[in-house]
Coordinates of C-alpha atoms in Angstrom, one line a residue:
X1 CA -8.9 0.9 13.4
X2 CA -6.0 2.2 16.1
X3 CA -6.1 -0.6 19.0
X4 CA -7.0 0.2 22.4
X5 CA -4.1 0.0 24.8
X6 CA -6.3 -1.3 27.4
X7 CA -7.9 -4.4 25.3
X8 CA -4.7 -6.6 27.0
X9 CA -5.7 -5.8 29.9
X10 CA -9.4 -6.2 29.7
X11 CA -9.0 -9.6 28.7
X12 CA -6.5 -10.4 31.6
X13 CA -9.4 -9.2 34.1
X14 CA -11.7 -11.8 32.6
X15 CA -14.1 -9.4 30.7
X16 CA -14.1 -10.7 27.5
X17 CA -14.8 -14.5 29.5
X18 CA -16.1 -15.9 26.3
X19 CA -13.2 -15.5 24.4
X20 CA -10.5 -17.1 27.2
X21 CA -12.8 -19.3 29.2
X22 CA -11.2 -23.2 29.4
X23 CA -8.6 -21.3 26.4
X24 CA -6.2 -19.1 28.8
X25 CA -3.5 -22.5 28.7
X26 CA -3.5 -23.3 25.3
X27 CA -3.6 -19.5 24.3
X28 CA -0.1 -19.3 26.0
X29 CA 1.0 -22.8 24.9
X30 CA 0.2 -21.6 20.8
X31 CA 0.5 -19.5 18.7
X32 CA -1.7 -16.7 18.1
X33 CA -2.5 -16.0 14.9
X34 CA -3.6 -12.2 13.9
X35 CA -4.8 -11.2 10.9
X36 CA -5.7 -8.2 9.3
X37 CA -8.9 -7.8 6.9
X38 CA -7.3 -8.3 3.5
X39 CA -7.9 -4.6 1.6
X40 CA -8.3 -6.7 -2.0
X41 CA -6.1 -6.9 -4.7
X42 CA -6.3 -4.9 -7.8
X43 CA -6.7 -7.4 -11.0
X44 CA -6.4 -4.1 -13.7
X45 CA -9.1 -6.7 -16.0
X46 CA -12.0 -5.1 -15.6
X47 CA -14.0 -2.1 -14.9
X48 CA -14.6 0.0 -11.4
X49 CA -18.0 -1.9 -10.6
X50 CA -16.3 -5.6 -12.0
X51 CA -13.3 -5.1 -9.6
X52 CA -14.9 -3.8 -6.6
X53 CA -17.3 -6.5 -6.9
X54 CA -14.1 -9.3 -7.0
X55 CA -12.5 -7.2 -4.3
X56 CA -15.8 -8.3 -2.6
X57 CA -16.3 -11.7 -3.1
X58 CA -12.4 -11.8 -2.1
X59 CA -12.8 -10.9 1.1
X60 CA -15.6 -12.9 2.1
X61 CA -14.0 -16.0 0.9
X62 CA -10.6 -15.1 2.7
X63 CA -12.9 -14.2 5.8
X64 CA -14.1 -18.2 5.3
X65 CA -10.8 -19.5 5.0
X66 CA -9.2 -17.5 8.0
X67 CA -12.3 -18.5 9.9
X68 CA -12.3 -22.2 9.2
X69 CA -8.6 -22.2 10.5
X70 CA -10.0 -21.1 14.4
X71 CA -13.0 -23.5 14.1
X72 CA -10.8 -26.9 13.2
X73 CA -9.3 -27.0 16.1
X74 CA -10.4 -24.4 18.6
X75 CA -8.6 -25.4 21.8
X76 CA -5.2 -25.4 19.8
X77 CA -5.5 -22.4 17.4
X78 CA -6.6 -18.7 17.9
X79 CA -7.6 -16.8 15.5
X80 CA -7.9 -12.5 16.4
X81 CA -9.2 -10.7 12.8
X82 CA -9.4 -7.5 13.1
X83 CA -11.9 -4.6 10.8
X84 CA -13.8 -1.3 10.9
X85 CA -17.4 -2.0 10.8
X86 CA -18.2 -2.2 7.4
X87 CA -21.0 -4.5 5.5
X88 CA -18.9 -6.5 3.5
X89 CA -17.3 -7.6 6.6
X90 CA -19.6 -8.0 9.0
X91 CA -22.5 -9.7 7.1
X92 CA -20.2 -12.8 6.3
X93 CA -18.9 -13.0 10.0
X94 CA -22.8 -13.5 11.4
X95 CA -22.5 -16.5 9.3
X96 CA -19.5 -17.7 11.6
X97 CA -19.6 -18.8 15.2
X98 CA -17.4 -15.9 16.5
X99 CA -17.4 -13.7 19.7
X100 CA -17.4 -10.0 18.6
X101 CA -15.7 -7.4 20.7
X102 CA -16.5 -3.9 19.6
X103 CA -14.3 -0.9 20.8
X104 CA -16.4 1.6 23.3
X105 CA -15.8 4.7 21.3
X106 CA -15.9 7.0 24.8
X107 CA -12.7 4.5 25.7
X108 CA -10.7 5.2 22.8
X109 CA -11.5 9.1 23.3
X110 CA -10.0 8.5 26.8
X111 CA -7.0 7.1 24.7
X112 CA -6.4 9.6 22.5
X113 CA -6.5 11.9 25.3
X114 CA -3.9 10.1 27.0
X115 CA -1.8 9.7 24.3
X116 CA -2.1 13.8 23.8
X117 CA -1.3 14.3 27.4
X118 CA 2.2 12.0 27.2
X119 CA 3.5 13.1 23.8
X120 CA 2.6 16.9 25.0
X121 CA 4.5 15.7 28.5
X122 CA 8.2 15.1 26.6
X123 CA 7.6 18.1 24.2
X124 CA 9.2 21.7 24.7
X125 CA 5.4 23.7 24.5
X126 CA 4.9 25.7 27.3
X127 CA 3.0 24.2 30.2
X128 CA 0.7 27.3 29.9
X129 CA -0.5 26.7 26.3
X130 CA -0.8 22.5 26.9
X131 CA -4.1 23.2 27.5
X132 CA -5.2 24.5 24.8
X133 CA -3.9 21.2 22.7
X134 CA -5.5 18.8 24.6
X135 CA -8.6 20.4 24.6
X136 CA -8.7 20.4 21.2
X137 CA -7.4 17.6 19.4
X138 CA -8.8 14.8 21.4
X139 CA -12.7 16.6 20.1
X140 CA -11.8 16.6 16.7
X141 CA -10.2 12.8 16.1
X142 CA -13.6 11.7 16.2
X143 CA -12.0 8.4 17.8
X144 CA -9.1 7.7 14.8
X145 CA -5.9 7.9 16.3
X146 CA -4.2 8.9 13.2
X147 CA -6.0 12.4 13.4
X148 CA -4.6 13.4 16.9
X149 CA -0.8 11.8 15.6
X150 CA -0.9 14.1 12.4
X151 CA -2.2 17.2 14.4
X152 CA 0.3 16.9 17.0
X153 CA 3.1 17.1 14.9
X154 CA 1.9 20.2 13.6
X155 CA 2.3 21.7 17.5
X156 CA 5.8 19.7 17.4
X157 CA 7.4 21.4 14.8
X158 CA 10.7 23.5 16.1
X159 CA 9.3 26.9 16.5
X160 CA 6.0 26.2 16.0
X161 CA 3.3 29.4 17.6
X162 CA 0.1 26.9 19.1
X163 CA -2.5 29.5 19.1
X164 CA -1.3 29.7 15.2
X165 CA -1.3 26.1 15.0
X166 CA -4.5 25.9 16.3
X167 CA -6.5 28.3 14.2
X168 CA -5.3 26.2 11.0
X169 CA -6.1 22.9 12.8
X170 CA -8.7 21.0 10.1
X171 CA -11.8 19.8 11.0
X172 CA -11.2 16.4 9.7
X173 CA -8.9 14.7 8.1
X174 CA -10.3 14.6 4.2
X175 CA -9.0 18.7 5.3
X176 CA -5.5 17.4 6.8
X177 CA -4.8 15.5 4.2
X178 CA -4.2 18.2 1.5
X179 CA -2.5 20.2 3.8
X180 CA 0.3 17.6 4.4
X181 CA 0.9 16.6 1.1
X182 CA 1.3 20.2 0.2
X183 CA 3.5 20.4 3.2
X184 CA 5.6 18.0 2.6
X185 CA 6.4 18.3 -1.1
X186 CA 7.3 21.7 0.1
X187 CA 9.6 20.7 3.1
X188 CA 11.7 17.9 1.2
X189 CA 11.8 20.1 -2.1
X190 CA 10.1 17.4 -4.2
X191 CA 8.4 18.5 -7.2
X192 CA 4.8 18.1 -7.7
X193 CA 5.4 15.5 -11.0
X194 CA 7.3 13.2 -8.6
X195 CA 5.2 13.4 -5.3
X196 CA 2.2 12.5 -8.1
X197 CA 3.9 9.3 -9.4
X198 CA 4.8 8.4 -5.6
X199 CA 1.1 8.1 -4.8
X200 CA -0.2 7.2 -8.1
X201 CA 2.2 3.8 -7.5
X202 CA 0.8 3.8 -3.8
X203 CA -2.9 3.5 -5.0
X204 CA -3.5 1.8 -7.9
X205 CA -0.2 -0.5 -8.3
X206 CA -1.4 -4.1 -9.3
X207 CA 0.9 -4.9 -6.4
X208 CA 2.8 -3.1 -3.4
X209 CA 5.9 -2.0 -4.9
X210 CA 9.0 -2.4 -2.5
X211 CA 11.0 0.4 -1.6
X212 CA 13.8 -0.6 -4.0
X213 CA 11.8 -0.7 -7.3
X214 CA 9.8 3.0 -6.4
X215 CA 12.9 4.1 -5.9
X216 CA 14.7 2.4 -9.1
X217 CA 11.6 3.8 -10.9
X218 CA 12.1 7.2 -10.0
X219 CA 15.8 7.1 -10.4
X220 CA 15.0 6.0 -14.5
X221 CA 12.0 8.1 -15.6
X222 CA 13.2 11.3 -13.5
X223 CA 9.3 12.5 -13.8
X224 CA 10.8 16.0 -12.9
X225 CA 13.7 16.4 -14.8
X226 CA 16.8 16.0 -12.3
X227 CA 18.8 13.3 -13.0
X228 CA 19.5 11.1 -9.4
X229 CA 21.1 8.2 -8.5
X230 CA 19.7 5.6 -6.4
X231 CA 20.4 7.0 -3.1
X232 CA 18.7 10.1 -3.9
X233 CA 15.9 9.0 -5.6
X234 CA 15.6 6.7 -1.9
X235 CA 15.6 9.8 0.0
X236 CA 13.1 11.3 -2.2
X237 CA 10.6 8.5 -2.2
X238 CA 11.0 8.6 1.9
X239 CA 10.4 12.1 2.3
X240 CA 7.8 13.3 -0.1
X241 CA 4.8 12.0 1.4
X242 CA 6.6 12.5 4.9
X243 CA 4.3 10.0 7.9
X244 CA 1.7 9.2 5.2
X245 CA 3.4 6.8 3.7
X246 CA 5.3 4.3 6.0
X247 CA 7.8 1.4 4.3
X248 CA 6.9 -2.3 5.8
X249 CA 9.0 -5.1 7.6
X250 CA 9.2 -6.6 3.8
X251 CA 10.4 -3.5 2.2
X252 CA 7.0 -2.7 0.6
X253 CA 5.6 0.2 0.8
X254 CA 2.3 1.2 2.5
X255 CA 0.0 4.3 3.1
X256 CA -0.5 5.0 6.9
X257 CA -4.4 4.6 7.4
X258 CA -6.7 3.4 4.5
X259 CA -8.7 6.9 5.4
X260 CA -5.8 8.1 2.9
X261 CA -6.3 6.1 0.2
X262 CA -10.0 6.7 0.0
X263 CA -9.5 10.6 0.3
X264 CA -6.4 10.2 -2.8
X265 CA -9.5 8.4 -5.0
X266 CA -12.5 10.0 -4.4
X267 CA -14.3 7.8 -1.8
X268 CA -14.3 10.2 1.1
X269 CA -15.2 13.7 -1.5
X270 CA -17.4 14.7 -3.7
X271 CA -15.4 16.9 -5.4
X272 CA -11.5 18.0 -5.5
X273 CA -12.1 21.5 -5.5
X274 CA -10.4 22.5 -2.0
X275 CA -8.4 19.5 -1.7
X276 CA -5.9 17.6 -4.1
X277 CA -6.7 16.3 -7.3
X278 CA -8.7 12.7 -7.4
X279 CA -6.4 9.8 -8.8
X280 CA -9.2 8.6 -11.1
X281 CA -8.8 5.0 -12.2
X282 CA -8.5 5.2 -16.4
X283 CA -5.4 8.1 -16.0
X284 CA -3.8 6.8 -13.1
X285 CA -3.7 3.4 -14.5
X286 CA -2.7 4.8 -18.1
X287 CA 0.0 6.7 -16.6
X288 CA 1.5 4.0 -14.7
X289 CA 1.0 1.8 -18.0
X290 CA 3.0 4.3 -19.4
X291 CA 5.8 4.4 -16.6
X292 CA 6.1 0.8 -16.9
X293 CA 6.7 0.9 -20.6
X294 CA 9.3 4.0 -20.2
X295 CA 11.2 2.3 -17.5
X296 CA 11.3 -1.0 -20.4
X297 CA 12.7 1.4 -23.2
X298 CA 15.1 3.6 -21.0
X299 CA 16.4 1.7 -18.1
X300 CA 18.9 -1.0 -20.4
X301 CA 17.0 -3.9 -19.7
X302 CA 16.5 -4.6 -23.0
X303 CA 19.8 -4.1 -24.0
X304 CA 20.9 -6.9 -21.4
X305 CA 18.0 -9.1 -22.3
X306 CA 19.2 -9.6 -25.7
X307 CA 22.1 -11.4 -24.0
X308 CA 19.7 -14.2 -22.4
X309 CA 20.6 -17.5 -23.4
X310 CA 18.5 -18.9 -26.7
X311 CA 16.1 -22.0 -26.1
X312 CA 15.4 -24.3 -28.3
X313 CA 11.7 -24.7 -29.3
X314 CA 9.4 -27.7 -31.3
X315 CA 6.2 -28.1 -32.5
X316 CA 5.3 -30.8 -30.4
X317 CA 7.4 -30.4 -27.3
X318 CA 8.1 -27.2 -25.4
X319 CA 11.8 -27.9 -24.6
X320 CA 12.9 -31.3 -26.3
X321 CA 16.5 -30.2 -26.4
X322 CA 16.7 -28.6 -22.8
X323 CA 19.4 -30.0 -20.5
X324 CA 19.6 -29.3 -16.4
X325 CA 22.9 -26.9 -17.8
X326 CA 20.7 -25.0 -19.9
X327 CA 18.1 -24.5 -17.7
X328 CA 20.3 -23.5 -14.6
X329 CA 22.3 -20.6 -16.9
X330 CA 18.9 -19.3 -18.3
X331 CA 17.0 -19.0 -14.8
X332 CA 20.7 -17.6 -13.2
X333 CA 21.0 -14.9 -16.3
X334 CA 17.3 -13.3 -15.2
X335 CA 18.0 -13.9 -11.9
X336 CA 21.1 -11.5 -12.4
X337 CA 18.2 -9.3 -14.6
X338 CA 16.5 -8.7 -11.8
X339 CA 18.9 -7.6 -9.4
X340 CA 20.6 -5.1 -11.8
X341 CA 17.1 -3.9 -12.8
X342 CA 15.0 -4.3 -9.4
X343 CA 11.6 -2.8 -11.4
X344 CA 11.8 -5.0 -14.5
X345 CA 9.8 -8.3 -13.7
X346 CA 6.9 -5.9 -12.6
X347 CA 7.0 -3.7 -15.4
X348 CA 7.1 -6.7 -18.1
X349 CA 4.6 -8.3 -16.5
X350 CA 1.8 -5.6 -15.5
X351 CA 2.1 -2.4 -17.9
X352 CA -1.1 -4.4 -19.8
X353 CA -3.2 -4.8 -16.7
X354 CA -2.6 -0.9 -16.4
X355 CA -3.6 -0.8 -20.0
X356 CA -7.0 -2.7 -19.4
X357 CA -7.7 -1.0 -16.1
X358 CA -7.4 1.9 -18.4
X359 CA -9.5 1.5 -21.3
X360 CA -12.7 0.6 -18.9
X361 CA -13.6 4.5 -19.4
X362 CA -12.5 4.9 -23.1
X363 CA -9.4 6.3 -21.7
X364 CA -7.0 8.2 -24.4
X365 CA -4.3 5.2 -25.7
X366 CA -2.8 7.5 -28.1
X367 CA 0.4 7.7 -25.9
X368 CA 0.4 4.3 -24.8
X369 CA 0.1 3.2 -28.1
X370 CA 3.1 4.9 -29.4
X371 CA 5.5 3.7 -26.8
X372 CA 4.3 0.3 -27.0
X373 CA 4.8 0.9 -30.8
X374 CA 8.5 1.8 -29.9
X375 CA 8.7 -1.1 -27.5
X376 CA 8.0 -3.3 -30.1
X377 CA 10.2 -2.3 -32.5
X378 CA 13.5 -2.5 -30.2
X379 CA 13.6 -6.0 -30.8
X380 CA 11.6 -7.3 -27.6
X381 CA 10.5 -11.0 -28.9
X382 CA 13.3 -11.6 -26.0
X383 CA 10.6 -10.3 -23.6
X384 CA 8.9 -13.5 -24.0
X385 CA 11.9 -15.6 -22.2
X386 CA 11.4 -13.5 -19.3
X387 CA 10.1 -16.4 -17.2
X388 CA 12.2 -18.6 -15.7
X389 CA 12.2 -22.8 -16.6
X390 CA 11.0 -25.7 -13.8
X391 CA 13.9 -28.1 -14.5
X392 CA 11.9 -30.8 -14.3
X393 CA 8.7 -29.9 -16.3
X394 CA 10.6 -28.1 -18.9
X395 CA 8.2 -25.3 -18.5

């Protein structure tokens, strides 16, 4: 939900009383927490209705926790979360002593409108066709924010014609969308096979990849047949999505709005006839199953994990024979791993989530089965000692 510029303000003129009355000190004197509505974590272990259920008891509990934080001690900590107005959040806040400020949607029109006005203010358009934009992009953002920031750099583009502009200007954005992915595959010369992988990571990864190991993936599997190194498979991942996908403070990558990952999988459409393909769950997930194990057999991790040091095993104990030495030259070699293979702990580690995640619709294994067949056979027992030792537990 884009934030009003003028909630600051508001509170500052004592509107929202509730919320800063006998609180303005000790709001300035601590910190003040803010937290976004966790989106839920895919567990790839069960099927669409089992994981959007846990997806749903996730957040209410997290909702709890966060909560329980504000109500221990009230006068010292603050807690701000922040949500659309969906069900499965707002049925477990009535539960919780809360003051709920809801944004007027005729005020955030007034934003948008603004915000047209001043990007339109340090732009080369004509003053004589500035009308015509702000006229009719504020109408159609239907209060998201996102909507007018996507249509306006449609206007911006060097030599763009507005009346042009205007009479391709979607309705929405479930009809932007597939415009801009089109548009940008096209602009940055990326290859439908690649821009496909980039979002099928984006979507349905078990976790958000960073920048580094999309990247290193791309670089390995070359999903389009040109052979890059790491700086151009960096470029690539950057510019084939263009502004839809934005890379985080922590190097993890991100789409813009969640209105985009609902269009990608179907939430938003009925069907994909006028728009881009649906990532359904049981492909995506087998393909990225499949990437994982590809990345395994072709990127030389293997070859270098044959080189991790042995450990001794027993019956009865786990490590009798361990020493702090051993330990510390085991964890150091796939420490080392890791850097010179920044995708390898997540594709050792998840390709059978994507595997479960894909079987819940009696999805194909028949390719799957033979690269874990090949896997298996390139002497991978070593994939076992992946994880590193606890010098004191031995384990």
């Amino acid at each position: 939900m884009p934030p009003a510029p003028s909630d600051d303000k508001s509170l500052n003129q004592g509107k929202f009383t509730a919320l800063t009355q006998g609180s303005r000190r000790s709001t300035s004197d601590s910190q003040l927490l803010v937290v976004e509505t966790p989106k839920g974590t895919p567990t790839g272990e069960s099927d669409k209705e089992d994981g959007e259920l846990e997806d749903d008891l996730f957040i209410v509990e997290t909702i709890k926790q966060i909560a329980s934080v504000g109500l221990w001690k009230p006068r010292a900590a603050k807690v701000l979360l922040t949500s659309r107005p969906v069900p499965k959040v707002e049925l477990p806040m009535r539960k919780i002593p809360s003051l709920v400020i809801m944004l007027d949607e005729k005020h955030v029109d007034m934003d948008i409108s603004t915000y047209v006005r001043t990007t339109l203010a340090k732009s080369s358009i004509p003053l004589t066709q500035r009308h015509l934009v702000t006229n009719a992009v504020p109408g159609r953002a239907n209060g998201l924010f996102l909507y007018a920031r996507l249509a306006l750099d449609a206007f911006l583009q060097p030599g763009a014609d507005v009346p042009s502009v205007l009479s391709q200007l979607p309705a929405n954005l479930n009809l932007l969308y597939p415009d801009l992915i089109r548009y940008h595959r096209q602009n940055s010369g990326v290859l439908e096979p690649v821009q496909l992988l980039i979002l099928q990571v984006i979507t349905h990864s078990i976790r958000p990849l960073r920048l580094l190991e999309l990247t290193e993936l791309i670089s390995v599997l070359s999903p389009d047949g040109q052979s890059r190194n790491l700086k151009d498979a960096k470029d690539v991942v950057r510019q084939a999505c263009g502004p839809l996908l934005e890379v985080l403070p922590d190097e993890t990558l991100s789409v813009i709005h969640h209105s985009f990952t609902e269009y990608l999988t179907g939430l938003t459409r009925q069907n994909e006839a006028t728009g881009y393909p649906i990532l359904q769950p049981s492909p995506t997930h087998s393909n990225l199953a499949q990437a994982c194990l590809r990345y395994l057999l072709q990127s030389g991790c293997l070859e270098d994990l044959e080189g991790t040091p042995k450990l001794k095993f027993d019956s009865e104990q786990a490590y009798p024979e361990l020493v702090r030495s051993d330990i510390d030259t085991h964890n150091s070699f796939l420490t080392k791993l890791r850097i010179k293979f920044p995708l390898y702990e997540y594709a050792a580690k998840n390709w059978p989530a994507h595997v479960r995640s894909s079987e819940a619709a009696a999805y194909s294994q028949g390719e799957t089965n033979s690269l874990l067949q090949r896997l298996f056979s390139n002497n991978c027992g070593e994939l076992k000692q992946q994880q590193p030792i606890n010098a004191y537990t031995g384990k």
